[in-house]
PDB file of C-alpha atoms and ligand atoms in Angstrom:
ATOM      1  CA  MET A   1       0.846  -2.661  25.240  1.00  0.00           C
ATOM      2  CA  VAL A   2      -0.683  -3.937  22.065  1.00  0.00           C
ATOM      3  CA  ILE A   3       1.572  -4.563  19.267  1.00  0.00           C
ATOM      4  CA  LYS A   4       0.079  -3.171  15.238  1.00  0.00           C
ATOM      5  CA  LYS A   5       2.696  -3.430  13.235  1.00  0.00           C
ATOM      6  CA  PRO A   6       1.722  -3.541   9.725  1.00  0.00           C
ATOM      7  CA  GLN A   7       1.424  -6.353   7.154  1.00  0.00           C
ATOM      8  CA  SER A   8       1.137  -4.955   4.177  1.00  0.00           C
ATOM      9  CA  ALA A   9       3.552  -2.305   1.815  1.00  0.00           C
ATOM     10  CA  SER A  10       0.160   0.298   1.577  1.00  0.00           C
ATOM     11  CA  GLU A  11      -0.304  -0.351   5.471  1.00  0.00           C
ATOM     12  CA  ARG A  12       3.345   0.669   6.436  1.00  0.00           C
ATOM     13  CA  ILE A  13       2.122   4.861   4.909  1.00  0.00           C
ATOM     14  CA  ILE A  14       1.450   7.300   7.073  1.00  0.00           C
ATOM     15  CA  LEU A  15      -0.098  10.242   5.146  1.00  0.00           C
ATOM     16  CA  ALA A  16       0.020  12.834   6.380  1.00  0.00           C
ATOM     17  CA  LEU A  17      -3.207  15.098   5.792  1.00  0.00           C
ATOM     18  CA  ASP A  18      -0.928  18.364   5.749  1.00  0.00           C
ATOM     19  CA  VAL A  19      -3.209  20.997   4.213  1.00  0.00           C
ATOM     20  CA  ASP A  20      -6.077  23.672   5.433  1.00  0.00           C
ATOM     21  CA  THR A  21      -9.453  22.223   4.745  1.00  0.00           C
ATOM     22  CA  LEU A  22     -11.216  19.509   5.095  1.00  0.00           C
ATOM     23  CA  GLU A  23     -12.550  19.800   1.839  1.00  0.00           C
ATOM     24  CA  GLU A  24      -8.754  19.601   0.780  1.00  0.00           C
ATOM     25  CA  ALA A  25      -8.311  16.675   3.417  1.00  0.00           C
ATOM     26  CA  ARG A  26     -11.444  14.899   1.878  1.00  0.00           C
ATOM     27  CA  GLU A  27     -10.462  14.468  -1.335  1.00  0.00           C
ATOM     28  CA  LEU A  28      -6.635  12.985  -0.415  1.00  0.00           C
ATOM     29  CA  VAL A  29      -8.483   9.766   1.864  1.00  0.00           C
ATOM     30  CA  VAL A  30     -11.165   9.998  -1.461  1.00  0.00           C
ATOM     31  CA  GLN A  31      -8.157   9.450  -4.052  1.00  0.00           C
ATOM     32  CA  LEU A  32      -5.912   7.574  -1.649  1.00  0.00           C
ATOM     33  CA  LYS A  33      -7.393   5.738   1.261  1.00  0.00           C
ATOM     34  CA  ASP A  34      -6.859   2.328  -1.010  1.00  0.00           C
ATOM     35  CA  TYR A  35      -3.416   2.422  -1.198  1.00  0.00           C
ATOM     36  CA  VAL A  36      -2.269   3.862   2.904  1.00  0.00           C
ATOM     37  CA  GLY A  37      -2.848   2.469   6.040  1.00  0.00           C
ATOM     38  CA  TYR A  38      -3.583   5.660   7.841  1.00  0.00           C
ATOM     39  CA  PHE A  39      -4.066   9.279   7.673  1.00  0.00           C
ATOM     40  CA  LYS A  40      -2.306  11.550   9.887  1.00  0.00           C
ATOM     41  CA  VAL A  41      -4.189  14.234  10.906  1.00  0.00           C
ATOM     42  CA  GLY A  42      -1.451  17.274  12.503  1.00  0.00           C
ATOM     43  CA  LEU A  43      -1.434  20.764  13.696  1.00  0.00           C
ATOM     44  CA  GLN A  44      -1.962  22.001   9.920  1.00  0.00           C
ATOM     45  CA  LEU A  45      -5.480  20.134   9.366  1.00  0.00           C
ATOM     46  CA  TYR A  46      -6.304  20.219  12.710  1.00  0.00           C
ATOM     47  CA  THR A  47      -5.941  24.301  14.087  1.00  0.00           C
ATOM     48  CA  ALA A  48      -8.728  24.940  10.598  1.00  0.00           C
ATOM     49  CA  CYS A  49     -11.070  22.167  11.388  1.00  0.00           C
ATOM     50  CA  GLY A  50     -10.755  20.303  14.631  1.00  0.00           C
ATOM     51  CA  TYR A  51     -12.009  16.835  15.484  1.00  0.00           C
ATOM     52  CA  ASP A  52     -14.585  17.441  12.049  1.00  0.00           C
ATOM     53  CA  ALA A  53     -11.189  16.124   9.939  1.00  0.00           C
ATOM     54  CA  VAL A  54     -11.459  12.848  12.762  1.00  0.00           C
ATOM     55  CA  ARG A  55     -14.715  12.103  12.248  1.00  0.00           C
ATOM     56  CA  MET A  56     -13.921  12.023   8.503  1.00  0.00           C
ATOM     57  CA  ILE A  57     -10.913   9.917   7.897  1.00  0.00           C
ATOM     58  CA  HIS A  58     -13.128   7.334  10.197  1.00  0.00           C
ATOM     59  CA  GLU A  59     -16.513   8.044   7.892  1.00  0.00           C
ATOM     60  CA  MET A  60     -14.668   6.250   4.973  1.00  0.00           C
ATOM     61  CA  GLY A  61     -13.737   3.854   6.602  1.00  0.00           C
ATOM     62  CA  SER A  62      -9.535   5.097   7.635  1.00  0.00           C
ATOM     63  CA  LYS A  63      -7.509   5.418  10.683  1.00  0.00           C
ATOM     64  CA  VAL A  64      -5.552   7.724  12.186  1.00  0.00           C
ATOM     65  CA  PHE A  65      -2.168   8.593  13.390  1.00  0.00           C
ATOM     66  CA  PHE A  66      -3.623  12.059  15.595  1.00  0.00           C
ATOM     67  CA  ASP A  67       0.355  14.210  15.339  1.00  0.00           C
ATOM     68  CA  ALA A  68       0.079  16.659  17.798  1.00  0.00           C
ATOM     69  CA  LYS A  69       3.336  16.044  19.813  1.00  0.00           C
ATOM     70  CA  PHE A  70       2.150  17.029  22.964  1.00  0.00           C
ATOM     71  CA  HIS A  71       4.395  18.548  25.383  1.00  0.00           C
ATOM     72  CA  ASP A  72       3.083  20.000  28.727  1.00  0.00           C
ATOM     73  CA  ILE A  73       2.205  18.815  32.097  1.00  0.00           C
ATOM     74  CA  PRO A  74       1.078  15.057  33.026  1.00  0.00           C
ATOM     75  CA  ASN A  75      -1.828  15.300  34.055  1.00  0.00           C
ATOM     76  CA  THR A  76      -2.425  18.152  30.775  1.00  0.00           C
ATOM     77  CA  VAL A  77      -1.318  15.666  28.483  1.00  0.00           C
ATOM     78  CA  ALA A  78      -2.301  12.858  29.906  1.00  0.00           C
ATOM     79  CA  ARG A  79      -5.738  14.380  30.431  1.00  0.00           C
ATOM     80  CA  ALA A  80      -5.662  15.565  25.957  1.00  0.00           C
ATOM     81  CA  SER A  81      -4.649  12.033  25.302  1.00  0.00           C
ATOM     82  CA  ALA A  82      -7.876  10.351  26.747  1.00  0.00           C
ATOM     83  CA  ASN A  83      -9.816  13.491  24.249  1.00  0.00           C
ATOM     84  CA  LEU A  84      -8.642  11.648  21.764  1.00  0.00           C
ATOM     85  CA  VAL A  85      -8.467   8.378  22.575  1.00  0.00           C
ATOM     86  CA  LYS A  86     -12.655   8.746  23.509  1.00  0.00           C
ATOM     87  CA  ASN A  87     -12.969  10.230  20.089  1.00  0.00           C
ATOM     88  CA  ASP A  88     -11.227   6.989  18.449  1.00  0.00           C
ATOM     89  CA  VAL A  89      -7.861   7.303  17.757  1.00  0.00           C
ATOM     90  CA  ASP A  90      -6.179   4.277  16.781  1.00  0.00           C
ATOM     91  CA  PHE A  91      -2.230   6.206  16.822  1.00  0.00           C
ATOM     92  CA  PHE A  92      -0.943  10.204  18.379  1.00  0.00           C
ATOM     93  CA  ASP A  93       2.256  11.345  19.587  1.00  0.00           C
ATOM     94  CA  LEU A  94       3.951  12.714  22.739  1.00  0.00           C
ATOM     95  CA  HIS A  95       7.240  14.388  22.842  1.00  0.00           C
ATOM     96  CA  ILE A  96      10.021  12.422  25.250  1.00  0.00           C
ATOM     97  CA  LYS A  97      11.148  15.453  26.333  1.00  0.00           C
ATOM     98  CA  GLY A  98       7.909  16.105  28.088  1.00  0.00           C
ATOM     99  CA  GLY A  99       9.402  13.107  31.143  1.00  0.00           C
ATOM    100  CA  SER A 100       8.843  10.110  32.314  1.00  0.00           C
ATOM    101  CA  LYS A 101       6.120  11.036  34.535  1.00  0.00           C
ATOM    102  CA  MET A 102       4.429  12.781  31.621  1.00  0.00           C
ATOM    103  CA  LEU A 103       4.153   9.230  29.754  1.00  0.00           C
ATOM    104  CA  SER A 104       3.875   7.181  32.258  1.00  0.00           C
ATOM    105  CA  THR A 105       0.417   9.207  33.533  1.00  0.00           C
ATOM    106  CA  THR A 106      -0.403   9.240  29.792  1.00  0.00           C
ATOM    107  CA  CYS A 107       0.153   5.605  28.808  1.00  0.00           C
ATOM    108  CA  ARG A 108      -2.297   4.469  32.233  1.00  0.00           C
ATOM    109  CA  LEU A 109      -4.706   6.755  32.188  1.00  0.00           C
ATOM    110  CA  CYS A 110      -5.552   6.230  27.959  1.00  0.00           C
ATOM    111  CA  ARG A 111      -5.602   2.330  28.773  1.00  0.00           C
ATOM    112  CA  GLU A 112      -8.095   3.350  31.517  1.00  0.00           C
ATOM    113  CA  VAL A 113     -10.516   5.089  29.470  1.00  0.00           C
ATOM    114  CA  ALA A 114      -9.907   3.003  26.469  1.00  0.00           C
ATOM    115  CA  LYS A 115     -11.282  -0.113  28.664  1.00  0.00           C
ATOM    116  CA  LYS A 116     -14.245   2.508  30.312  1.00  0.00           C
ATOM    117  CA  TYR A 117     -14.970   3.249  27.420  1.00  0.00           C
ATOM    118  CA  ASN A 118     -15.112  -0.186  25.131  1.00  0.00           C
ATOM    119  CA  LYS A 119     -13.091   2.047  22.389  1.00  0.00           C
ATOM    120  CA  PRO A 120      -9.828  -0.157  21.311  1.00  0.00           C
ATOM    121  CA  GLN A 121      -6.651   0.790  23.040  1.00  0.00           C
ATOM    122  CA  PRO A 122      -4.457   3.455  21.171  1.00  0.00           C
ATOM    123  CA  THR A 123      -1.060   3.418  19.899  1.00  0.00           C
ATOM    124  CA  ILE A 124       1.087   5.883  21.959  1.00  0.00           C
ATOM    125  CA  LEU A 125       4.325   7.114  19.936  1.00  0.00           C
ATOM    126  CA  GLY A 126       7.219   9.072  21.690  1.00  0.00           C
ATOM    127  CA  VAL A 127       8.869  11.260  19.669  1.00  0.00           C
ATOM    128  CA  THR A 128      12.362  11.636  19.280  1.00  0.00           C
ATOM    129  CA  LEU A 129      14.213  14.167  17.867  1.00  0.00           C
ATOM    130  CA  LEU A 130      12.482  15.610  15.099  1.00  0.00           C
ATOM    131  CA  SER A 131      13.627  15.021  11.246  1.00  0.00           C
ATOM    132  CA  SER A 132      14.269  18.983  10.106  1.00  0.00           C
ATOM    133  CA  PHE A 133      16.813  18.662  13.328  1.00  0.00           C
ATOM    134  CA  GLY A 134      20.691  17.367  12.402  1.00  0.00           C
ATOM    135  CA  GLN A 135      23.560  16.919  14.435  1.00  0.00           C
ATOM    136  CA  LYS A 136      24.078  20.555  14.335  1.00  0.00           C
ATOM    137  CA  THR A 137      21.267  22.090  15.284  1.00  0.00           C
ATOM    138  CA  LEU A 138      21.279  19.238  18.427  1.00  0.00           C
ATOM    139  CA  ASN A 139      24.440  20.732  19.639  1.00  0.00           C
ATOM    140  CA  GLN A 140      24.422  23.997  18.784  1.00  0.00           C
ATOM    141  CA  GLU A 141      20.844  25.140  19.844  1.00  0.00           C
ATOM    142  CA  LEU A 142      19.337  22.532  21.845  1.00  0.00           C
ATOM    143  CA  ASN A 143      22.989  22.701  24.216  1.00  0.00           C
ATOM    144  CA  VAL A 144      23.089  18.691  23.728  1.00  0.00           C
ATOM    145  CA  ASN A 145      26.628  17.310  22.887  1.00  0.00           C
ATOM    146  CA  MET A 146      25.639  13.649  21.937  1.00  0.00           C
ATOM    147  CA  ASN A 147      25.668  12.007  18.607  1.00  0.00           C
ATOM    148  CA  ILE A 148      22.325  12.234  17.462  1.00  0.00           C
ATOM    149  CA  ASP A 149      21.876   7.879  17.390  1.00  0.00           C
ATOM    150  CA  GLU A 150      22.657   8.016  20.943  1.00  0.00           C
ATOM    151  CA  TYR A 151      20.270  10.947  22.243  1.00  0.00           C
ATOM    152  CA  VAL A 152      17.454   9.211  19.977  1.00  0.00           C
ATOM    153  CA  SER A 153      17.747   5.505  21.641  1.00  0.00           C
ATOM    154  CA  ARG A 154      18.291   6.914  25.160  1.00  0.00           C
ATOM    155  CA  LEU A 155      15.009   8.888  24.616  1.00  0.00           C
ATOM    156  CA  ALA A 156      13.414   5.525  23.632  1.00  0.00           C
ATOM    157  CA  LYS A 157      14.526   3.317  26.211  1.00  0.00           C
ATOM    158  CA  VAL A 158      12.592   6.177  28.186  1.00  0.00           C
ATOM    159  CA  ALA A 159       9.543   5.809  26.035  1.00  0.00           C
ATOM    160  CA  LEU A 160      10.288   2.420  26.461  1.00  0.00           C
ATOM    161  CA  GLU A 161       9.841   1.983  30.267  1.00  0.00           C
ATOM    162  CA  ALA A 162       7.083   4.739  30.184  1.00  0.00           C
ATOM    163  CA  LYS A 163       5.278   1.925  28.290  1.00  0.00           C
ATOM    164  CA  LEU A 164       4.921   3.908  25.289  1.00  0.00           C
ATOM    165  CA  ASP A 165       4.031   1.149  21.853  1.00  0.00           C
ATOM    166  CA  GLY A 166       7.096   2.890  19.739  1.00  0.00           C
ATOM    167  CA  VAL A 167       9.001   6.030  19.104  1.00  0.00           C
ATOM    168  CA  VAL A 168       9.090   8.557  15.226  1.00  0.00           C
ATOM    169  CA  ALA A 169      12.792   8.561  14.342  1.00  0.00           C
ATOM    170  CA  SER A 170      14.640   8.517  11.323  1.00  0.00           C
ATOM    171  CA  ALA A 171      15.831   5.735   9.463  1.00  0.00           C
ATOM    172  CA  SER A 172      19.539   7.009  10.611  1.00  0.00           C
ATOM    173  CA  GLU A 173      18.622   5.764  14.456  1.00  0.00           C
ATOM    174  CA  VAL A 174      16.847   2.365  14.530  1.00  0.00           C
ATOM    175  CA  GLY A 175      19.266  -0.100  14.618  1.00  0.00           C
ATOM    176  CA  ALA A 176      20.069   1.935  17.791  1.00  0.00           C
ATOM    177  CA  ILE A 177      17.154   2.068  18.309  1.00  0.00           C
ATOM    178  CA  ARG A 178      16.337  -1.748  17.611  1.00  0.00           C
ATOM    179  CA  ARG A 179      19.318  -2.745  20.053  1.00  0.00           C
ATOM    180  CA  VAL A 180      17.926  -0.418  23.704  1.00  0.00           C
ATOM    181  CA  CYS A 181      13.981  -1.610  22.589  1.00  0.00           C
ATOM    182  CA  GLY A 182      13.979  -4.300  20.371  1.00  0.00           C
ATOM    183  CA  ASP A 183      11.766  -6.051  17.441  1.00  0.00           C
ATOM    184  CA  ASP A 184       8.977  -5.970  19.126  1.00  0.00           C
ATOM    185  CA  PHE A 185       8.845  -1.491  19.320  1.00  0.00           C
ATOM    186  CA  ILE A 186       6.673   0.397  17.121  1.00  0.00           C
ATOM    187  CA  ILE A 187       9.005   2.835  14.789  1.00  0.00           C
ATOM    188  CA  VAL A 188       7.291   5.041  12.415  1.00  0.00           C
ATOM    189  CA  CYS A 189      10.002   7.381  10.130  1.00  0.00           C
ATOM    190  CA  PRO A 190       8.807  10.706   8.766  1.00  0.00           C
ATOM    191  CA  ALA A 191      10.835  12.251   6.077  1.00  0.00           C
ATOM    192  CA  ILE A 192      10.837  10.464   3.202  1.00  0.00           C
ATOM    193  CA  ARG A 193      11.813  11.249   0.295  1.00  0.00           C
ATOM    194  CA  PRO A 194      11.626   8.732  -2.738  1.00  0.00           C
ATOM    195  CA  THR A 195      14.783   9.910  -4.906  1.00  0.00           C
ATOM    196  CA  TRP A 196      12.474  11.539  -7.293  1.00  0.00           C
ATOM    197  CA  SER A 197      10.797  13.676  -4.628  1.00  0.00           C
ATOM    198  CA  VAL A 198      12.654  17.211  -3.280  1.00  0.00           C
ATOM    199  CA  VAL A 199      13.897  17.877   0.402  1.00  0.00           C
ATOM    200  CA  ASP A 200      11.390  20.536   1.424  1.00  0.00           C
ATOM    201  CA  ASP A 201      12.465  21.625   4.600  1.00  0.00           C
ATOM    202  CA  GLN A 202      13.198  18.370   5.760  1.00  0.00           C
ATOM    203  CA  VAL A 203      17.088  17.396   6.907  1.00  0.00           C
ATOM    204  CA  ARG A 204      17.702  13.445   7.729  1.00  0.00           C
ATOM    205  CA  VAL A 205      15.540  12.028   4.963  1.00  0.00           C
ATOM    206  CA  VAL A 206      15.759   8.037   3.590  1.00  0.00           C
ATOM    207  CA  THR A 207      14.254   6.659   0.763  1.00  0.00           C
ATOM    208  CA  PRO A 208      11.427   4.037   1.386  1.00  0.00           C
ATOM    209  CA  THR A 209      14.318   0.939  -0.032  1.00  0.00           C
ATOM    210  CA  ASP A 210      16.597   2.463   3.115  1.00  0.00           C
ATOM    211  CA  ALA A 211      14.043   2.968   5.456  1.00  0.00           C
ATOM    212  CA  ILE A 212      13.223  -0.235   4.914  1.00  0.00           C
ATOM    213  CA  GLU A 213      16.804  -1.829   5.248  1.00  0.00           C
ATOM    214  CA  ALA A 214      16.789  -0.056   8.654  1.00  0.00           C
ATOM    215  CA  GLY A 215      14.188  -2.278   9.901  1.00  0.00           C
ATOM    216  CA  VAL A 216      11.523   0.869  10.274  1.00  0.00           C
ATOM    217  CA  ASP A 217       7.589  -0.139  10.533  1.00  0.00           C
ATOM    218  CA  TYR A 218       5.684   2.401   9.647  1.00  0.00           C
ATOM    219  CA  MET A 219       6.496   5.732   6.886  1.00  0.00           C
ATOM    220  CA  VAL A 220       5.289   9.100   7.742  1.00  0.00           C
ATOM    221  CA  VAL A 221       4.640  10.648   3.480  1.00  0.00           C
ATOM    222  CA  GLY A 222       3.616  14.068   3.075  1.00  0.00           C
ATOM    223  CA  ARG A 223       4.724  16.745   0.371  1.00  0.00           C
ATOM    224  CA  PRO A 224       6.089  14.218  -2.160  1.00  0.00           C
ATOM    225  CA  VAL A 225       2.654  12.726  -2.319  1.00  0.00           C
ATOM    226  CA  ILE A 226      -0.175  15.522  -2.089  1.00  0.00           C
ATOM    227  CA  PHE A 227       1.951  17.795  -4.215  1.00  0.00           C
ATOM    228  CA  ALA A 228       3.261  15.076  -6.961  1.00  0.00           C
ATOM    229  CA  LYS A 229       1.096  16.055 -10.333  1.00  0.00           C
ATOM    230  CA  ASP A 230      -0.060  12.616 -10.213  1.00  0.00           C
ATOM    231  CA  ARG A 231      -1.228  11.822  -6.910  1.00  0.00           C
ATOM    232  CA  ILE A 232      -2.402   7.820  -7.601  1.00  0.00           C
ATOM    233  CA  GLU A 233       1.134   7.439  -9.640  1.00  0.00           C
ATOM    234  CA  ALA A 234       3.838   8.399  -6.603  1.00  0.00           C
ATOM    235  CA  ILE A 235       1.762   6.422  -4.090  1.00  0.00           C
ATOM    236  CA  THR A 236       2.236   3.305  -6.165  1.00  0.00           C
ATOM    237  CA  LEU A 237       5.866   4.129  -6.896  1.00  0.00           C
ATOM    238  CA  ILE A 238       6.411   4.370  -3.016  1.00  0.00           C
ATOM    239  CA  ILE A 239       4.659   0.502  -3.027  1.00  0.00           C
ATOM    240  CA  ASP A 240       5.998  -1.345  -5.414  1.00  0.00           C
ATOM    241  CA  GLU A 241       9.676   0.037  -3.558  1.00  0.00           C
ATOM    242  CA  ILE A 242       8.682  -1.156  -0.607  1.00  0.00           C
ATOM    243  CA  GLU A 243       7.615  -4.164  -1.294  1.00  0.00           C
ATOM    244  CA  GLU A 244      10.451  -4.406  -4.030  1.00  0.00           C
ATOM    245  CA  ALA A 245      12.883  -3.518  -0.888  1.00  0.00           C
ATOM    246  CA  LYS A 246      11.203  -6.244   1.310  1.00  0.00           C
ATOM    247  CA  GLU A 247      11.679  -8.912  -1.537  1.00  0.00           C
ATOM    248  CA  ILE A 248      15.490  -8.190  -1.316  1.00  0.00           C
ATOM    249  CA  ILE A 249      15.582  -8.664   2.122  1.00  0.00           C
ATOM    250  CA  LYS A 250      13.758 -12.108   1.803  1.00  0.00           C
ATOM    251  CA  GLU A 251      16.519 -13.602  -0.657  1.00  0.00           C
ATOM    252  CA  ARG A 252      19.238 -11.897   0.859  1.00  0.00           C
ATOM    253  CA  LEU A 253      18.087 -14.350   3.783  1.00  0.00           C
TER     254      LEU A 253
HETATM  255  O1  C5P B 301       5.211  16.714   3.865  1.00  0.00           O
HETATM  256  P1  C5P B 301       6.232  15.760   4.697  1.00  0.00           P
HETATM  257  O2  C5P B 301       6.579  14.106   3.666  1.00  0.00           O
HETATM  258  O3  C5P B 301       8.220  16.305   4.615  1.00  0.00           O
HETATM  259  O4  C5P B 301       5.991  14.947   5.946  1.00  0.00           O
HETATM  260  C1  C5P B 301       6.104  15.269   6.484  1.00  0.00           C
HETATM  261  C2  C5P B 301       5.594  15.313   8.337  1.00  0.00           C
HETATM  262  O5  C5P B 301       6.197  14.118   9.065  1.00  0.00           O
HETATM  263  C3  C5P B 301       4.908  16.510   8.940  1.00  0.00           C
HETATM  264  O6  C5P B 301       3.564  16.392   9.148  1.00  0.00           O
HETATM  265  C4  C5P B 301       5.697  16.714   9.928  1.00  0.00           C
HETATM  266  O7  C5P B 301       4.470  17.284  10.831  1.00  0.00           O
HETATM  267  C5  C5P B 301       5.497  14.953  10.988  1.00  0.00           C
HETATM  268  N1  C5P B 301       7.420  14.487  11.406  1.00  0.00           N
HETATM  269  C6  C5P B 301       8.247  14.886  10.557  1.00  0.00           C
HETATM  270  N2  C5P B 301       9.427  14.832  11.965  1.00  0.00           N
HETATM  271  C7  C5P B 301       8.575  14.309  13.215  1.00  0.00           C
HETATM  272  C8  C5P B 301       7.215  13.808  13.306  1.00  0.00           C
HETATM  273  C9  C5P B 301       6.427  14.560  12.381  1.00  0.00           C
HETATM  274  O8  C5P B 301       8.473  15.457  10.139  1.00  0.00           O
HETATM  275  N3  C5P B 301       9.872  14.126  13.929  1.00  0.00           N
END
């Protein structure tokens, strides 16, 4: 298992390239590559321009989080994930609900493929519960009679046991996840909303300060930066907020 904890405030930020064209994505990468650690290629961009997006990000010297949240039978997910490794993807994710066999088969194959093709070992993350779900939809639509913290930490344990590197979860579940999975486990948190931004369709949102306080390693930010009038100003505000939160925590110790 390769542990990749972020070293700086910028490195903690994963910018979601949720746009429809390679040109728009390139513009964002050119503008923001010195301010963020990773660019996230998700379903929207991948279905528009495929691996060209991944290649473009690498050509600019940045790293890629491929966020397709795979969920299928073990063989299909493992082979699709191995293709990501062959294409130099740095981080990618799978739904933990795909089951421990899907997770462990994928981890095993990806690590073998990375060795065989002399590629860096990828960071493999498990998606717990989407941040667009709340307690009510978990109970009433997914028919899970548990509170979110317990449900998410149980899923995180399945991910840990299957030898994933970490999980994608909301900041409010970090305490419960750390208790079960420890400090080395990577926690990536989407639905980051600085106080000056709008919530959009996310439900379990947190500010960058809350995320750092909770012990999140990486945070995914999309619309608050992509649609900001001044993107550099927006990302700089987020970086400053992360640094301030880290300082406050240090002073408390
Ligand atoms: O625009 P916004 O900041 O809400 O972007 C959030 C990004 O994080 C989207 O690309 C979404 O697919 C992704 N994501 C999420 N919830 C998860 C995992 C990923 O919102 N649990």
